[in-house]
Coordinates of C-alpha atoms and ligand atoms in Angstrom, one line a residue:
Chain A
X1 CA -20.3 4.0 30.2
X2 CA -19.0 3.4 27.0
X3 CA -15.6 1.7 27.3
X4 CA -14.7 -0.4 30.1
X5 CA -11.3 -1.7 30.2
X6 CA -10.2 -4.3 33.2
X7 CA -7.2 -6.0 33.8
X8 CA -5.6 -5.2 30.4
X9 CA -1.9 -6.3 29.4
X10 CA -0.5 -5.8 26.4
X11 CA 2.6 -7.5 24.9
X12 CA 5.6 -6.6 22.2
X13 CA 6.7 -10.4 21.8
X14 CA 7.6 -11.3 25.7
X15 CA 8.0 -7.7 26.6
X16 CA 4.8 -7.0 28.4
X17 CA 3.8 -3.3 28.2
X18 CA 1.2 -2.9 29.8
X19 CA 0.9 -4.4 33.2
X20 CA -3.1 -4.4 34.6
X21 CA -4.9 -1.5 33.3
X22 CA -8.5 -0.3 34.5
X23 CA -9.9 2.9 32.8
X24 CA -13.5 4.0 32.1
X25 CA -14.0 6.5 28.9
X26 CA -17.6 8.0 29.8
X27 CA -20.3 8.6 26.5
X28 CA -19.5 11.8 25.3
X29 CA -16.8 12.6 27.6
X30 CA -13.1 14.0 26.3
X31 CA -10.8 11.7 28.8
X32 CA -7.1 12.4 28.2
X33 CA -4.5 10.2 29.4
X34 CA -0.7 11.8 30.4
X35 CA 2.8 9.9 31.0
X36 CA 6.2 10.1 30.1
X37 CA 8.1 8.9 27.0
X38 CA 7.6 4.7 27.3
X39 CA 4.6 4.9 29.9
X40 CA 2.8 3.0 27.5
X41 CA 0.0 5.4 26.0
X42 CA 0.7 4.1 22.2
X43 CA 0.5 0.7 23.6
X44 CA -2.8 1.0 25.5
X45 CA -4.7 2.6 22.5
X46 CA -3.0 -0.2 20.1
X47 CA -4.7 -2.5 22.5
X48 CA -8.2 -1.1 21.9
X49 CA -8.1 -0.9 18.1
X50 CA -6.3 -4.0 18.3
X51 CA -2.9 -3.6 16.6
X52 CA -1.2 -5.7 19.2
X53 CA -1.7 -9.0 21.6
X54 CA -3.3 -8.3 24.5
X55 CA -4.8 -10.0 27.6
X56 CA -7.9 -8.9 29.7
X57 CA -11.6 -7.6 29.0
X58 CA -12.0 -4.3 26.8
X59 CA -15.9 -3.7 27.0
X60 CA -17.6 -1.8 24.1
X61 CA -21.4 -1.4 25.0
X62 CA -21.6 -4.7 25.7
X63 CA -18.9 -6.2 23.0
X64 CA -16.0 -7.9 24.4
X65 CA -13.1 -6.6 21.8
X66 CA -10.0 -8.3 23.4
X67 CA -9.8 -10.7 20.6
X68 CA -11.4 -8.3 18.1
X69 CA -8.9 -7.2 14.7
X70 CA -8.3 -3.9 13.7
X71 CA -11.3 -3.9 11.3
X72 CA -13.5 -5.1 13.5
X73 CA -13.0 -2.4 16.0
X74 CA -12.8 0.1 13.5
X75 CA -16.5 -0.9 12.2
X76 CA -17.7 -0.7 15.7
X77 CA -17.0 2.7 15.4
X78 CA -13.9 2.8 17.1
X79 CA -11.1 5.2 15.4
X80 CA -7.3 5.7 16.1
X81 CA -6.0 8.4 14.6
X82 CA -2.3 7.4 15.4
X83 CA 1.0 8.6 16.3
X84 CA 2.9 10.4 14.4
X85 CA 0.0 11.1 11.7
X86 CA 0.4 8.0 9.0
X87 CA -1.5 9.7 6.3
X88 CA -0.9 8.3 2.6
X89 CA 1.9 10.2 1.7
X90 CA 1.2 9.3 -2.4
X91 CA -2.6 9.7 -2.1
X92 CA -4.4 13.6 -2.3
X93 CA -6.3 15.0 0.6
X94 CA -9.1 14.3 -0.4
X95 CA -8.2 10.5 -1.6
X96 CA -7.2 10.5 2.1
X97 CA -10.3 11.5 3.8
X98 CA -12.1 9.2 1.3
X99 CA -10.0 6.2 2.9
X100 CA -11.3 7.1 6.5
X101 CA -14.4 5.7 5.5
X102 CA -13.4 2.1 4.5
X103 CA -14.8 1.0 8.2
X104 CA -18.6 1.7 6.9
X105 CA -17.9 2.0 3.1
X106 CA -16.6 -1.5 2.6
X107 CA -13.7 -2.7 0.2
X108 CA -15.9 -3.1 -2.4
X109 CA -18.9 -0.8 -1.7
X110 CA -20.2 2.5 -2.8
X111 CA -21.9 4.5 -0.4
X112 CA -22.0 8.5 -0.5
X113 CA -19.5 10.5 1.4
X114 CA -20.0 14.0 0.3
X115 CA -21.3 15.1 3.7
X116 CA -18.4 13.7 5.6
X117 CA -16.0 15.2 3.4
X118 CA -18.0 18.4 3.5
X119 CA -17.9 18.1 7.1
X120 CA -14.4 17.7 7.8
X121 CA -13.8 21.1 5.3
X122 CA -15.5 22.9 7.6
X123 CA -13.8 21.8 10.3
X124 CA -10.8 22.5 8.8
X125 CA -11.2 24.8 5.8
X126 CA -7.0 24.5 5.1
X127 CA -7.8 20.9 3.6
X128 CA -10.5 22.2 1.4
X129 CA -7.9 24.7 -0.4
X130 CA -5.2 21.6 -0.1
X131 CA -7.8 19.1 -1.9
X132 CA -5.6 17.9 -4.5
X133 CA -2.3 18.3 -2.9
X134 CA -0.6 14.8 -2.2
X135 CA 0.0 14.3 1.4
X136 CA 3.2 14.5 1.9
X137 CA 3.3 18.1 0.3
X138 CA 1.3 19.1 3.3
X139 CA 2.8 20.9 6.6
X140 CA 3.1 19.2 9.7
X141 CA 0.0 20.7 10.9
X142 CA -1.7 20.2 8.3
X143 CA -0.9 16.5 8.0
X144 CA -2.0 16.4 12.0
X145 CA -5.6 17.9 10.4
X146 CA -5.5 15.2 7.9
X147 CA -5.1 12.4 10.0
X148 CA -7.8 13.7 12.5
X149 CA -10.3 14.4 9.4
X150 CA -9.4 11.2 8.5
X151 CA -10.6 9.9 11.5
X152 CA -13.8 11.6 11.6
X153 CA -14.6 10.2 7.8
X154 CA -14.7 6.8 10.2
X155 CA -17.9 8.3 11.8
X156 CA -16.6 7.4 15.0
X157 CA -18.2 7.6 18.0
X158 CA -15.0 7.1 19.8
X159 CA -12.0 9.2 18.5
X160 CA -8.7 8.1 20.0
X161 CA -6.3 10.2 19.1
X162 CA -2.2 9.7 19.6
X163 CA 0.2 12.9 20.7
X164 CA -2.2 15.0 18.0
X165 CA 0.1 18.2 19.1
X166 CA 4.2 16.3 18.7
X167 CA 6.2 18.2 16.7
X168 CA 4.0 21.4 15.9
X169 CA 4.3 25.1 16.9
X170 CA 2.1 26.0 19.9
X171 CA -0.1 28.4 17.8
X172 CA -0.8 25.4 15.9
X173 CA -1.8 23.2 18.5
X174 CA -4.1 25.4 20.1
X175 CA -6.0 26.0 17.5
X176 CA -6.0 22.0 17.0
X177 CA -7.5 20.9 20.6
X178 CA -10.0 24.3 20.0
X179 CA -11.0 21.7 17.0
X180 CA -11.1 18.4 19.1
X181 CA -13.4 20.3 21.8
X182 CA -15.4 21.1 19.0
X183 CA -15.5 17.7 17.6
X184 CA -16.5 16.6 21.5
X185 CA -19.3 19.3 21.6
X186 CA -21.0 19.5 18.3
X187 CA -20.6 16.2 16.7
X188 CA -21.3 14.1 20.6
X189 CA -17.9 12.0 19.7
X190 CA -16.5 10.8 22.7
X191 CA -12.3 11.6 22.7
X192 CA -9.4 9.6 24.5
X193 CA -6.9 11.8 23.8
X194 CA -3.4 10.7 24.7
X195 CA -0.9 13.7 25.3
X196 CA 2.6 14.5 26.7
X197 CA 1.5 18.4 26.7
X198 CA -0.1 17.8 29.7
X199 CA -1.1 21.4 30.5
X200 CA -3.4 21.6 27.0
X201 CA -4.8 18.2 27.8
X202 CA -6.0 18.3 31.3
X203 CA -7.9 21.5 30.1
X204 CA -9.8 20.5 27.7
X205 CA -10.9 17.4 29.4
X206 CA -13.2 15.9 31.7
X207 CA -11.3 13.1 33.2
X208 CA -7.4 12.2 33.3
X209 CA -5.7 8.6 33.8
X210 CA -2.1 8.8 34.8
X211 CA 0.0 6.2 33.2
X212 CA 3.1 5.1 34.3
X213 CA 5.2 2.0 33.8
X214 CA 2.3 0.1 32.1
X215 CA 0.1 0.8 35.1
X216 CA -2.5 3.8 36.0
X217 CA -1.2 5.5 38.7
X218 CA -4.2 8.2 39.3
X219 CA -7.1 8.7 37.6
X220 CA -9.7 11.5 38.6
X221 CA -11.6 14.4 37.2
X222 CA -9.2 16.2 34.7
X223 CA -9.6 19.5 37.9
X224 CA -8.7 17.5 40.4
X225 CA -5.8 15.5 38.6
X226 CA -4.4 18.9 37.5
X227 CA -4.6 20.5 41.3
X228 CA -2.9 17.1 42.7
X229 CA 0.6 18.3 43.7
X230 CA 2.9 15.5 42.1
X231 CA 1.1 16.1 38.7
X232 CA 2.2 19.5 39.6
X233 CA 5.7 18.6 40.2
X234 CA 6.2 16.2 37.2
X235 CA 3.7 17.1 34.5
X236 CA 3.2 20.4 34.6
X237 CA 6.3 22.2 36.6
X238 CA 9.2 23.7 34.7
X239 CA 10.1 20.5 33.5
X240 CA 6.9 19.0 32.4
X241 CA 8.2 18.0 29.6
X242 CA 10.2 15.3 31.1
X243 CA 7.2 13.8 33.2
X244 CA 9.3 12.5 35.5
X245 CA 8.6 9.7 37.9
X246 CA 5.4 10.9 40.7
X247 CA 4.1 8.2 42.8
Chain B
X1 CA 15.2 7.1 -47.7
X2 CA 12.9 4.2 -48.7
X3 CA 15.8 1.8 -47.6
X4 CA 15.7 4.0 -44.2
X5 CA 11.8 3.4 -43.8
X6 CA 12.0 0.0 -44.3
X7 CA 14.3 -0.8 -42.0
X8 CA 13.2 1.9 -39.3
X9 CA 9.3 1.0 -39.3
X10 CA 10.3 -2.6 -38.5
X11 CA 12.7 -2.4 -36.1
X12 CA 10.3 0.4 -34.2
X13 CA 6.7 -1.8 -34.2
X14 CA 9.2 -4.6 -32.6
X15 CA 11.2 -3.0 -30.0
X16 CA 7.7 -1.2 -28.9
X17 CA 6.3 -4.9 -29.3
X18 CA 8.9 -6.1 -26.7
X19 CA 9.4 -2.9 -24.9
X20 CA 5.2 -3.0 -23.7
X21 CA 5.9 -7.0 -22.5
X22 CA 8.5 -5.9 -20.5
X23 CA 6.6 -3.0 -19.7
X24 CA 4.1 -5.3 -18.7
X25 CA 6.3 -7.4 -16.3
X26 CA 7.8 -4.0 -14.7
X27 CA 4.6 -3.0 -13.7
X28 CA 4.2 -6.6 -11.6
X29 CA 7.2 -6.0 -10.2
X30 CA 6.2 -2.7 -9.3
X31 CA 3.2 -3.7 -8.0
X32 CA 4.8 -5.9 -5.5
X33 CA 7.5 -3.6 -4.9
X34 CA 4.9 -1.5 -3.7
X35 CA 2.7 -4.1 -1.8
X36 CA 5.4 -6.1 0.0
X37 CA 9.0 -3.9 -0.7
X38 CA 10.9 -6.8 -2.7
X39 CA 12.0 -7.7 -6.1
X40 CA 10.3 -10.6 -7.2
X41 CA 12.2 -12.9 -9.3
X42 CA 9.9 -15.2 -10.0
X43 CA 8.4 -12.5 -12.3
X44 CA 10.0 -13.9 -15.9
X45 CA 9.2 -17.4 -14.5
X46 CA 4.9 -16.4 -14.2
X47 CA 5.2 -15.2 -18.0
X48 CA 6.7 -18.3 -19.1
X49 CA 4.3 -20.7 -17.1
X50 CA 1.7 -18.5 -18.6
X51 CA 3.1 -18.8 -22.2
X52 CA 3.1 -22.8 -21.2
X53 CA -0.5 -22.7 -19.6
X54 CA -2.3 -21.1 -23.1
X55 CA -0.3 -23.4 -24.7
X56 CA -2.1 -26.1 -23.1
X57 CA -5.8 -24.6 -23.3
X58 CA -5.3 -23.8 -26.4
X59 CA -3.5 -26.7 -28.7
X60 CA -3.3 -29.4 -26.4
X61 CA -7.1 -29.1 -24.7
X62 CA -8.1 -26.8 -28.1
X63 CA -10.5 -24.8 -26.2
X64 CA -12.6 -22.5 -28.4
X65 CA -10.5 -18.7 -28.3
X66 CA -13.4 -17.0 -26.3
X67 CA -13.5 -19.8 -23.6
X68 CA -9.6 -20.4 -23.3
X69 CA -9.2 -17.0 -22.5
X70 CA -11.6 -16.6 -19.9
X71 CA -10.2 -19.8 -18.6
X72 CA -6.6 -18.9 -18.6
X73 CA -7.8 -15.4 -17.0
X74 CA -9.3 -17.7 -14.4
X75 CA -6.1 -19.7 -13.8
X76 CA -4.2 -17.1 -13.6
X77 CA -5.9 -15.8 -11.1
X78 CA -6.0 -18.4 -9.5
X79 CA -2.5 -18.9 -9.9
X80 CA -2.0 -15.6 -8.9
X81 CA -3.3 -16.3 -5.2
X82 CA -2.2 -19.8 -4.9
X83 CA 1.5 -17.9 -5.7
X84 CA 0.5 -15.2 -2.8
X85 CA 0.0 -18.0 -0.3
X86 CA 3.0 -20.3 -0.9
X87 CA 5.8 -17.4 -1.3
X88 CA 4.1 -14.6 0.8
X89 CA 1.6 -15.7 3.1
X90 CA 3.5 -18.1 5.4
X91 CA 6.4 -15.9 6.2
X92 CA 4.0 -12.5 5.9
X93 CA 5.3 -11.6 10.1
X94 CA 8.9 -11.6 9.5
X95 CA 11.1 -8.6 10.4
X96 CA 13.7 -9.6 7.8
X97 CA 11.5 -8.5 4.4
X98 CA 14.4 -10.1 2.0
X99 CA 12.8 -13.5 3.0
X100 CA 10.4 -12.6 0.2
X101 CA 13.1 -12.3 -2.3
X102 CA 14.6 -15.6 -1.3
X103 CA 10.9 -17.1 -1.5
X104 CA 10.6 -15.8 -4.9
X105 CA 13.7 -17.2 -6.1
X106 CA 12.7 -20.8 -4.8
X107 CA 9.5 -20.1 -6.7
X108 CA 11.6 -19.1 -10.0
X109 CA 13.3 -22.6 -9.9
X110 CA 10.2 -24.9 -9.0
X111 CA 8.3 -23.0 -11.9
X112 CA 11.2 -23.9 -14.0
X113 CA 11.3 -27.7 -13.1
X114 CA 7.6 -27.7 -12.7
X115 CA 7.1 -26.4 -16.6
X116 CA 9.8 -29.0 -17.6
X117 CA 8.5 -31.9 -15.9
X118 CA 5.2 -31.5 -17.6
X119 CA 5.9 -30.2 -21.0
X120 CA 9.5 -31.1 -21.4
X121 CA 12.6 -29.3 -22.5
X122 CA 11.8 -29.2 -26.0
X123 CA 10.9 -25.6 -27.7
X124 CA 7.4 -25.5 -28.6
X125 CA 6.4 -23.4 -31.4
X126 CA 3.1 -21.9 -31.2
X127 CA 0.7 -20.1 -33.8
X128 CA 0.1 -16.4 -33.5
X129 CA -3.3 -15.3 -32.9
X130 CA -3.5 -14.0 -36.5
X131 CA -0.9 -14.9 -38.7
X132 CA 0.1 -13.1 -41.8
X133 CA 1.3 -9.6 -41.9
X134 CA 0.2 -6.2 -43.0
X135 CA 1.9 -3.5 -45.2
X136 CA 2.7 -0.2 -43.5
X137 CA 4.0 2.4 -45.4
X138 CA 5.3 -0.6 -47.9
X139 CA 6.5 -2.4 -44.8
X140 CA 5.4 -6.1 -43.8
X141 CA 4.9 -6.4 -40.3
X142 CA 3.8 -9.6 -38.6
X143 CA -0.1 -8.7 -37.2
X144 CA 1.1 -10.6 -33.8
X145 CA 3.4 -7.5 -33.1
X146 CA 0.4 -4.9 -33.7
X147 CA -1.9 -7.4 -31.5
X148 CA 1.0 -7.1 -28.5
X149 CA 1.3 -3.2 -28.7
X150 CA -2.8 -3.2 -29.1
X151 CA -3.7 -5.7 -26.1
X152 CA -0.9 -4.5 -23.9
X153 CA -1.8 -0.8 -24.1
X154 CA -5.2 -1.8 -22.8
X155 CA -4.1 -3.7 -20.2
X156 CA -1.7 -1.1 -18.5
X157 CA -4.3 1.2 -18.8
X158 CA -6.7 -0.7 -17.3
X159 CA -4.4 -1.1 -14.2
X160 CA -3.9 2.8 -14.0
X161 CA -7.5 2.8 -14.0
X162 CA -8.3 0.3 -11.3
X163 CA -5.3 1.5 -9.2
X164 CA -6.5 5.2 -10.0
X165 CA -10.1 5.5 -10.5
X166 CA -12.0 2.7 -8.2
X167 CA -12.0 3.4 -4.4
X168 CA -11.0 -0.3 -4.1
X169 CA -8.0 0.3 -5.8
X170 CA -7.3 3.2 -3.7
X171 CA -7.5 1.5 -1.0
X172 CA -4.7 -0.6 -2.7
X173 CA -2.3 2.1 -2.8
X174 CA -3.2 3.3 0.7
X175 CA -2.3 -0.2 2.0
X176 CA 0.8 -0.1 0.2
X177 CA 1.9 3.3 1.3
X178 CA 1.8 2.8 4.9
X179 CA 0.4 -0.7 5.9
X180 CA 0.4 0.6 10.0
X181 CA -1.9 3.0 9.4
X182 CA -4.2 1.1 6.7
X183 CA -4.6 -1.6 9.0
X184 CA -5.5 0.7 11.9
X185 CA -8.3 2.4 9.9
X186 CA -9.9 -1.1 9.0
X187 CA -8.5 -1.4 5.4
X188 CA -8.2 -5.4 4.6
X189 CA -4.6 -5.5 3.9
X190 CA -4.5 -9.2 3.5
X191 CA -6.8 -8.9 0.7
X192 CA -5.6 -6.2 -0.9
X193 CA -2.0 -8.2 -1.0
X194 CA -4.0 -11.0 -2.3
X195 CA -5.6 -9.1 -5.5
X196 CA -2.6 -7.6 -6.1
X197 CA -0.7 -10.7 -6.8
X198 CA -3.6 -11.6 -8.8
X199 CA -3.5 -8.7 -10.7
X200 CA 0.1 -9.7 -11.2
X201 CA 0.1 -13.1 -12.3
X202 CA -2.8 -12.4 -14.7
X203 CA -0.6 -9.5 -16.4
X204 CA 2.4 -11.6 -16.3
X205 CA 0.4 -14.8 -17.9
X206 CA -1.2 -13.0 -20.5
X207 CA 2.6 -11.2 -21.2
X208 CA 3.8 -14.7 -21.8
X209 CA 0.6 -15.9 -24.1
X210 CA 1.2 -12.6 -25.9
X211 CA 5.3 -13.6 -26.7
X212 CA 4.8 -17.3 -27.1
X213 CA 4.2 -17.1 -31.2
X214 CA 7.7 -14.9 -31.5
X215 CA 9.8 -17.0 -29.3
X216 CA 9.6 -20.4 -28.7
X217 CA 7.9 -21.6 -25.4
X218 CA 10.7 -22.8 -23.4
X219 CA 11.7 -22.9 -19.9
X220 CA 14.2 -19.9 -20.3
X221 CA 11.7 -17.7 -21.6
X222 CA 12.1 -16.0 -17.9
X223 CA 15.2 -14.6 -19.1
X224 CA 13.2 -11.5 -20.1
X225 CA 12.4 -10.2 -16.5
X226 CA 16.2 -8.9 -16.8
X227 CA 15.0 -6.0 -19.3
X228 CA 12.2 -5.7 -17.5
X229 CA 14.6 -4.9 -14.8
X230 CA 16.2 -2.4 -16.3
X231 CA 13.0 -0.7 -17.6
X232 CA 12.4 -0.4 -14.1
X233 CA 15.3 1.1 -13.1
X234 CA 15.4 3.4 -15.7
X235 CA 12.4 4.6 -15.2
X236 CA 13.3 5.2 -11.9
X237 CA 13.2 2.6 -9.3
X238 CA 9.9 2.8 -7.4
X239 CA 8.0 4.7 -10.1
X240 CA 5.0 2.5 -11.5
X241 CA 5.0 5.2 -14.9
X242 CA 8.1 5.7 -15.1
X243 CA 8.9 2.0 -15.2
X244 CA 6.7 1.7 -18.2
X245 CA 8.1 4.3 -20.3
X246 CA 11.4 2.8 -18.8
X247 CA 10.7 -0.6 -20.3
X248 CA 9.2 0.6 -23.6
X249 CA 12.8 2.4 -24.3
X250 CA 14.9 -0.7 -23.4
X251 CA 12.4 -2.7 -26.1
X252 CA 13.3 0.1 -28.6
X253 CA 17.2 0.3 -27.5
X254 CA 17.5 -3.7 -27.6
X255 CA 15.4 -3.5 -31.5
X256 CA 17.7 -0.6 -32.9
X257 CA 21.0 -1.9 -31.5
X258 CA 20.4 -4.8 -33.9
X259 CA 20.9 -2.7 -36.5
X260 CA 24.9 -2.7 -35.2
X261 CA 25.1 -6.2 -33.3
X262 CA 22.2 -8.9 -33.0
X263 CA 24.6 -11.1 -30.2
X264 CA 25.1 -7.9 -27.6
X265 CA 21.8 -6.3 -28.1
X266 CA 21.4 -7.3 -24.3
X267 CA 24.8 -6.0 -23.4
X268 CA 23.9 -2.7 -25.0
X269 CA 21.2 -2.6 -23.1
X270 CA 23.2 -2.9 -19.9
X271 CA 25.8 -0.6 -20.5
X272 CA 22.5 1.6 -21.0
X273 CA 21.6 0.8 -17.6
X274 CA 25.0 1.2 -15.7
X275 CA 25.1 4.6 -17.5
X276 CA 22.0 5.5 -16.1
X277 CA 22.9 3.8 -12.6
X278 CA 26.2 6.3 -12.3
X279 CA 24.8 9.4 -14.1
X280 CA 21.1 9.7 -13.1
X281 CA 20.5 7.2 -10.5
X282 CA 17.3 8.2 -9.8
X283 CA 16.4 7.5 -12.9
X284 CA 15.9 9.5 -16.2
X285 CA 12.6 11.4 -15.9
X286 CA 12.9 14.9 -14.3
X287 CA 11.4 15.1 -10.6
X288 CA 10.3 11.5 -9.9
X289 CA 10.6 12.0 -6.0
X290 CA 10.6 9.3 -3.3
X291 CA 7.3 10.6 -2.5
X292 CA 5.9 9.8 -6.5
X293 CA 6.4 5.9 -5.4
X294 CA 2.8 5.8 -4.2
Ligands
ADP1 N1 7.3 -2.5 18.6 C1 8.0 -2.5 20.3 N2 8.6 -3.5 20.7 C2 9.1 -3.7 21.5 N3 9.1 -3.1 22.7 C3 8.5 -1.7 22.2 C4 7.8 -1.7 21.4 N4 7.0 -0.7 21.5 C5 6.7 -0.1 22.4 N5 7.3 -0.6 23.2 C6 8.1 -0.7 24.6 O1 7.0 -0.8 25.3 C7 6.8 0.3 26.5 C8 5.6 1.8 25.9 O2 5.9 2.1 25.0 P1 4.4 3.1 23.9 O3 3.6 2.5 24.6 O4 5.1 3.6 22.6 O5 5.1 4.4 25.4 P2 4.6 5.9 25.0 O6 3.4 5.9 23.9 O7 4.2 6.0 26.3 O8 5.4 6.9 24.6 C9 7.9 1.1 26.2 O9 8.8 0.9 27.4 C10 8.6 0.6 24.8 O10 9.9 0.6 24.7
MG2 MG1 3.7 7.4 22.2

C-alpha cells in the first residue's frame, strides 16, 4: 500500500468540496478517478499535493501529508500534473522540463539531470524537436506532453494526472494514454489518473473510483467498475460526457 | 560641423546616462510587475532612499569606498527584504491585486517623510566618484556620466545573466509566469518573490547612488520614476528588454529636447508617450507579444 486516504475533507473558504473521502492507491498500479464536472476530482488531487486546506489523513508510506506544503509533498516523490497543463509559457521546452527537477535538485542546487531529459525525449520525441521553442508556441497535445514530461523530471513515485485528455483530438489522446501505460510499466511509477473520458481511463487502469459531489460512491477494480450497469449508463453510455447522477 | 559635434556628443552622453538610470528603474518596475502583477509606485522613492543612504555612508560616516559599497549593497538587500515583508507579505493572499498598488503608494509617502525626518528637506550636494571630465572629440564630458553608463550597463547585463543563465533565475522566471504551477512543482515562490524584491531595491538604490552627484540629494528625486514609467510604456508594457531600450530612448529624447526647451523637456517626453499609446499601444518594438512578457 502506498497512498492511504481516510476521511478526507477539503475546503474552499467555507465551502466544503470533499466530504469524507477514503481511498487507497496501491504501489505500482494505475488508479483512475472518474466523475462529472464539479464532482471534486481536481480538489482531491490538490488535497494530496497540498494546494488546498484539508483535514483527515493522507498517509504516504509512514508520513502523514495532511498538513504538508506543496513543496514538501513534491520532495517526497508525489508529482501533480495540473489540470489545464500549466506549462511555463515564456520558458523553452527544455527549460520547462528542467523546472520539473526543482523538487530534488533544489533552488540553488547543481545536480545533473541530462539523463532525465533524455528519458523524457525518448518517451516524447516531439519534445526533442521542439526543445528550443517557447512553451506557449506548442500545440495543445505538445503542451500536455510537456506537462507530463515536466512531471517525470521530478522523478516521481506517484504521478497524478488531472484530465490529461482535456481539449485534445482523439488520436492524440490514444497516443498519450499509451505513453501513460508505458510510464507505469517501464518506469514503475504509480499513476493516479483523473478523467472525464471514463472509457479510456477504465481501459488502462487497475482500480477505479467514482467521485460524486465530493464523495466516493463506488470503488473496485477497473474491470468491475466498467461493467457496473450504473457506470455504463452514466459514464460510458451515449451521453457519457455528461456523466449524470448515478447512485 | 564642429559646432554640431560639440553639441551632439554631450547631449548624447548625458541622455544615455539618464536613460540607463531610467532603465534601471524600469527594470525594477518590470521585475515586480512580473512577480506580483502591479506597478510599484515607490520605485523612484527607493532610488531617492538609495541616494540618501549612500550619502550617509560615504559623507556622514566617511566609510572607505569599498566598505561603503559592500555595506550599501547589503543594506539595500536587507531593505528589499523589509520592503517585501511590509508592502507585500501581509497582503499576499488578497484576491484584489491592486492592494499592492496601494501599499506601494503608502510606502512612497513613508519613504519620503522618513528621509525628511532623518536628513531634513534641504538639498544635499555630494561629490562625484571621480571628479573632473575627459575630452571626447574635443568636447568635455563629466566622468560621472561615463561611470553611470558603464556601471548601469554592467548591472543590466548582470540581471539578464541572473535570470537567463542561472537555474535559480530560470525558476524565478517560472514562478512569475505561472505561480500556481510553480507552487505545485515545488518552486519556493516566497523565496523567489523575496529575492526579486532584494534585487529591485539593490538596483534602485545603486541608481540613486549614481545620480546623486548630478542632482542634489533631495526628497523629490523620486519623480525620476515618471520617466521610467514612460520607458516601460515605450518598450511595450511587460517586456524587460523593451523597458530597458524604451527608457534609454526616453533619456535621449529628454536630452535632445533641451536644444529647444529645457522647461518643457518632460512635456515632450509625455507627448511622445501619448502618441505611442494612441498609435502603437503595444510598444514600439515589432513582435512584442504578450508571451514575451515572460
Ligand atoms: N477556487 C474555488 N473556489 C470555490 N469553490 C471551488 C473552487 N474550485 C472548485 N470549487 C468547487 O469545488 C467543487 C469541486 O471542484 P473540482 O474539484 O474542480 O471538480 P472537478 O475537478 O471534479 O471538475 C465544485 O463544486 C466547484 O464549484
Ligand atoms: Mg477538475
